[in-house]
Amino acid sequence: MRFEAITWERLSEALAAHVDGSVPGDGGDWLKVGIDGPPAAPTGEIAERVADALRLRGRSVLVVGTGGFLRPASLRYEYGKQDPDAYYSGWYDTGALWREVFGPLEAGGSGRVLPDLWDPVSDRATRSPYVELQPGGVLLVHGPFLLGHWFPFDVTVHLRLSPGALARRTEEPWTLPAFARYENEVGPSDAADVVVRADDPRHPAWTGLRAS
């Protein structure tokens, strides 16, 4: 896999231009973009940068972080607070993401998306109002372990950290086996349309947009 140096600004502009010129794969009215990466990678920051660039192009955009779709603490911590297997497969409410985020944006859907569901700090439902994404709009979802769930993304980006960089920058080292499992089972660098090497946050590099 070959990488070339790029700035975050140029990367965001290139991704926005690519998304702006894309068509939904399901024939519906909304494009769906996934920005995948561990918490040590700036997935949320990149999602917001791309969203800003798309809005300047006149597109309606909704940014959703999977951190707002954590399961309740009683379920997350069923096997203890530091179980990497539970973190990998049981912390994020993928069913709610399908139901509240992706389902309404299927062809013929309502376009009414719930931007978040659960507040992990209070361990209560956020009760956020639904947001209507206009036809022609773009959904940007960011967070870890996005690939491998068959989410209907039209464009996928994976922010990749080497094992050493991931270990240095991860605040919860007990989660590292979960990311090793993700690499082995899903192979996000092979699955994503775009891979960004983010070992040095000041000097990213990317694969470019892979030919479809």
Short mmCIF file of N, CA, C and O in Angstrom, two decimals, residues 32-51 55 61-70 92 97 101-102 115-116 138-147 151 153 155-159 182:
data_model
loop_
_atom_site.label_atom_id
_atom_site.label_comp_id
_atom_site.label_asym_id
_atom_site.label_seq_id
_atom_site.Cartn_x
_atom_site.Cartn_y
_atom_site.Cartn_z
N LYS A 32 -24.07 8.31 2.23
CA LYS A 32 -23.66 7.89 3.57
C LYS A 32 -22.16 7.62 3.57
O LYS A 32 -21.67 6.80 2.79
N VAL A 33 -21.44 8.32 4.45
CA VAL A 33 -19.98 8.27 4.50
C VAL A 33 -19.55 7.80 5.88
O VAL A 33 -20.05 8.31 6.89
N GLY A 34 -18.62 6.85 5.94
CA GLY A 34 -18.09 6.37 7.20
C GLY A 34 -16.64 6.77 7.37
O GLY A 34 -15.83 6.55 6.48
N ILE A 35 -16.30 7.36 8.52
CA ILE A 35 -14.91 7.70 8.84
C ILE A 35 -14.54 6.89 10.06
O ILE A 35 -14.93 7.19 11.18
N ASP A 36 -13.77 5.84 9.81
CA ASP A 36 -13.48 4.81 10.79
C ASP A 36 -12.09 5.01 11.39
O ASP A 36 -11.16 5.40 10.69
N GLY A 37 -11.97 4.72 12.67
CA GLY A 37 -10.66 4.80 13.31
C GLY A 37 -10.78 4.72 14.81
O GLY A 37 -11.86 4.97 15.37
N PRO A 38 -9.72 4.38 15.50
CA PRO A 38 -9.76 4.28 16.96
C PRO A 38 -9.91 5.66 17.60
O PRO A 38 -9.70 6.70 16.93
N PRO A 39 -10.25 5.72 18.89
CA PRO A 39 -10.36 7.02 19.55
C PRO A 39 -9.08 7.84 19.49
O PRO A 39 -9.14 9.08 19.57
N ALA A 40 -7.93 7.20 19.33
CA ALA A 40 -6.66 7.92 19.23
C ALA A 40 -6.50 8.65 17.90
O ALA A 40 -5.60 9.47 17.74
N ALA A 41 -7.36 8.36 16.94
CA ALA A 41 -7.32 9.02 15.63
C ALA A 41 -8.40 10.10 15.58
O ALA A 41 -9.44 9.96 16.21
N PRO A 42 -8.18 11.17 14.80
CA PRO A 42 -9.12 12.31 14.81
C PRO A 42 -10.31 12.11 13.89
O PRO A 42 -10.58 12.92 12.99
N THR A 43 -11.08 11.03 14.08
CA THR A 43 -12.20 10.78 13.18
C THR A 43 -13.26 11.88 13.25
O THR A 43 -13.79 12.30 12.22
N GLY A 44 -13.56 12.34 14.47
CA GLY A 44 -14.56 13.40 14.61
C GLY A 44 -14.12 14.70 13.97
O GLY A 44 -14.91 15.39 13.31
N GLU A 45 -12.86 15.03 14.14
CA GLU A 45 -12.33 16.27 13.55
C GLU A 45 -12.38 16.21 12.03
O GLU A 45 -12.78 17.19 11.37
N ILE A 46 -12.02 15.07 11.45
CA ILE A 46 -12.07 14.94 9.99
C ILE A 46 -13.51 14.99 9.50
O ILE A 46 -13.81 15.62 8.47
N ALA A 47 -14.41 14.33 10.21
CA ALA A 47 -15.82 14.38 9.82
C ALA A 47 -16.33 15.82 9.78
O ALA A 47 -17.03 16.22 8.85
N GLU A 48 -15.97 16.61 10.79
CA GLU A 48 -16.43 18.01 10.82
C GLU A 48 -15.78 18.83 9.70
O GLU A 48 -16.43 19.70 9.10
N ARG A 49 -14.51 18.56 9.41
CA ARG A 49 -13.83 19.27 8.31
C ARG A 49 -14.51 18.97 6.97
O ARG A 49 -14.76 19.87 6.18
N VAL A 50 -14.78 17.68 6.74
CA VAL A 50 -15.44 17.31 5.49
C VAL A 50 -16.86 17.90 5.43
O VAL A 50 -17.30 18.37 4.38
N ALA A 51 -17.55 17.88 6.56
CA ALA A 51 -18.89 18.45 6.61
C ALA A 51 -18.86 19.94 6.25
O ALA A 51 -19.70 20.42 5.47
N ARG A 55 -20.75 21.68 3.12
CA ARG A 55 -21.74 22.75 3.29
C ARG A 55 -21.39 23.94 2.40
O ARG A 55 -22.29 24.61 1.88
N VAL A 61 -25.72 18.48 5.53
CA VAL A 61 -24.86 17.46 6.12
C VAL A 61 -25.27 17.21 7.57
O VAL A 61 -25.60 18.14 8.30
N LEU A 62 -25.22 15.95 7.97
CA LEU A 62 -25.42 15.58 9.36
C LEU A 62 -24.24 14.72 9.80
O LEU A 62 -23.93 13.72 9.16
N VAL A 63 -23.59 15.11 10.89
CA VAL A 63 -22.46 14.36 11.45
C VAL A 63 -22.96 13.59 12.67
O VAL A 63 -23.56 14.18 13.59
N VAL A 64 -22.72 12.28 12.68
CA VAL A 64 -23.14 11.42 13.80
C VAL A 64 -21.92 10.66 14.31
O VAL A 64 -21.23 9.99 13.53
N GLY A 65 -21.66 10.75 15.61
CA GLY A 65 -20.58 9.99 16.23
C GLY A 65 -21.13 8.75 16.91
O GLY A 65 -22.17 8.83 17.59
N THR A 66 -20.46 7.63 16.75
CA THR A 66 -20.96 6.41 17.37
C THR A 66 -20.87 6.46 18.89
O THR A 66 -21.50 5.66 19.58
N GLY A 67 -20.10 7.42 19.44
CA GLY A 67 -20.06 7.60 20.88
C GLY A 67 -21.40 7.96 21.47
O GLY A 67 -21.63 7.79 22.68
N GLY A 68 -22.31 8.45 20.65
CA GLY A 68 -23.67 8.75 21.10
C GLY A 68 -24.59 7.56 21.01
O GLY A 68 -25.80 7.67 21.30
N PHE A 69 -24.05 6.42 20.59
CA PHE A 69 -24.85 5.19 20.48
C PHE A 69 -24.22 4.05 21.26
O PHE A 69 -24.24 2.90 20.83
N LEU A 70 -23.64 4.41 22.40
CA LEU A 70 -23.16 3.37 23.32
C LEU A 70 -24.34 2.69 23.99
O LEU A 70 -25.40 3.30 24.19
N TYR A 92 -21.09 -0.79 21.42
CA TYR A 92 -21.81 0.10 20.51
C TYR A 92 -23.12 -0.54 20.06
O TYR A 92 -23.15 -1.71 19.67
N LEU A 97 -28.14 2.05 15.62
CA LEU A 97 -27.61 2.78 14.46
C LEU A 97 -28.36 2.40 13.20
O LEU A 97 -28.72 3.26 12.39
N VAL A 101 -30.50 5.64 12.40
CA VAL A 101 -29.64 6.45 11.54
C VAL A 101 -29.71 5.98 10.09
O VAL A 101 -30.04 6.75 9.19
N PHE A 102 -29.41 4.71 9.85
CA PHE A 102 -29.35 4.23 8.47
C PHE A 102 -30.73 3.93 7.89
O PHE A 102 -30.99 4.22 6.72
N PRO A 115 -29.75 11.90 16.08
CA PRO A 115 -28.30 12.15 16.08
C PRO A 115 -27.54 11.46 17.20
O PRO A 115 -26.33 11.25 17.08
N ASP A 116 -28.20 11.14 18.29
CA ASP A 116 -27.57 10.39 19.39
C ASP A 116 -28.67 9.78 20.23
O ASP A 116 -29.83 10.20 20.18
N VAL A 138 -26.00 14.61 3.04
CA VAL A 138 -24.92 13.66 3.29
C VAL A 138 -24.86 13.34 4.77
O VAL A 138 -24.84 14.24 5.61
N LEU A 139 -24.83 12.05 5.09
CA LEU A 139 -24.62 11.58 6.45
C LEU A 139 -23.15 11.22 6.62
O LEU A 139 -22.59 10.47 5.81
N LEU A 140 -22.51 11.76 7.67
CA LEU A 140 -21.13 11.43 8.00
C LEU A 140 -21.12 10.75 9.36
O LEU A 140 -21.47 11.37 10.37
N VAL A 141 -20.75 9.48 9.41
CA VAL A 141 -20.68 8.73 10.67
C VAL A 141 -19.22 8.49 10.99
O VAL A 141 -18.44 8.06 10.13
N HIS A 142 -18.82 8.77 12.24
CA HIS A 142 -17.42 8.56 12.62
C HIS A 142 -17.33 7.78 13.92
O HIS A 142 -18.22 7.86 14.78
N GLY A 143 -16.25 7.01 14.06
CA GLY A 143 -16.02 6.24 15.27
C GLY A 143 -15.26 4.97 14.96
O GLY A 143 -14.89 4.69 13.82
N PRO A 144 -15.00 4.15 15.99
CA PRO A 144 -14.25 2.90 15.80
C PRO A 144 -15.14 1.76 15.33
O PRO A 144 -16.36 1.78 15.52
N PHE A 145 -14.52 0.77 14.71
CA PHE A 145 -15.17 -0.50 14.34
C PHE A 145 -16.37 -0.30 13.42
O PHE A 145 -17.35 -1.05 13.50
N LEU A 146 -16.29 0.67 12.51
CA LEU A 146 -17.43 0.93 11.62
C LEU A 146 -17.54 -0.09 10.50
O LEU A 146 -18.63 -0.32 9.97
N LEU A 147 -16.42 -0.65 10.10
CA LEU A 147 -16.43 -1.58 8.98
C LEU A 147 -16.69 -2.99 9.50
O LEU A 147 -16.40 -3.32 10.63
N PHE A 151 -22.82 -1.81 7.25
CA PHE A 151 -23.46 -0.51 7.17
C PHE A 151 -23.41 -0.04 5.71
O PHE A 151 -22.40 -0.22 5.03
N PHE A 153 -22.56 2.23 3.66
CA PHE A 153 -21.78 3.41 3.32
C PHE A 153 -21.51 3.45 1.81
O PHE A 153 -21.24 2.44 1.18
N VAL A 155 -19.11 5.77 0.78
CA VAL A 155 -17.68 6.07 0.82
C VAL A 155 -17.18 5.75 2.22
O VAL A 155 -17.82 6.11 3.21
N THR A 156 -16.04 5.05 2.32
CA THR A 156 -15.47 4.73 3.62
C THR A 156 -14.02 5.20 3.69
O THR A 156 -13.25 5.05 2.75
N VAL A 157 -13.67 5.75 4.84
CA VAL A 157 -12.32 6.24 5.12
C VAL A 157 -11.85 5.57 6.40
O VAL A 157 -12.58 5.54 7.40
N HIS A 158 -10.63 5.03 6.38
CA HIS A 158 -10.07 4.43 7.59
C HIS A 158 -8.82 5.20 8.00
O HIS A 158 -7.88 5.35 7.20
N LEU A 159 -8.82 5.73 9.23
CA LEU A 159 -7.64 6.39 9.78
C LEU A 159 -6.81 5.33 10.49
O LEU A 159 -7.25 4.76 11.50
N TYR A 182 -9.86 -6.39 15.47
CA TYR A 182 -10.49 -5.71 14.33
C TYR A 182 -9.60 -5.81 13.09
O TYR A 182 -10.08 -6.08 11.98
#
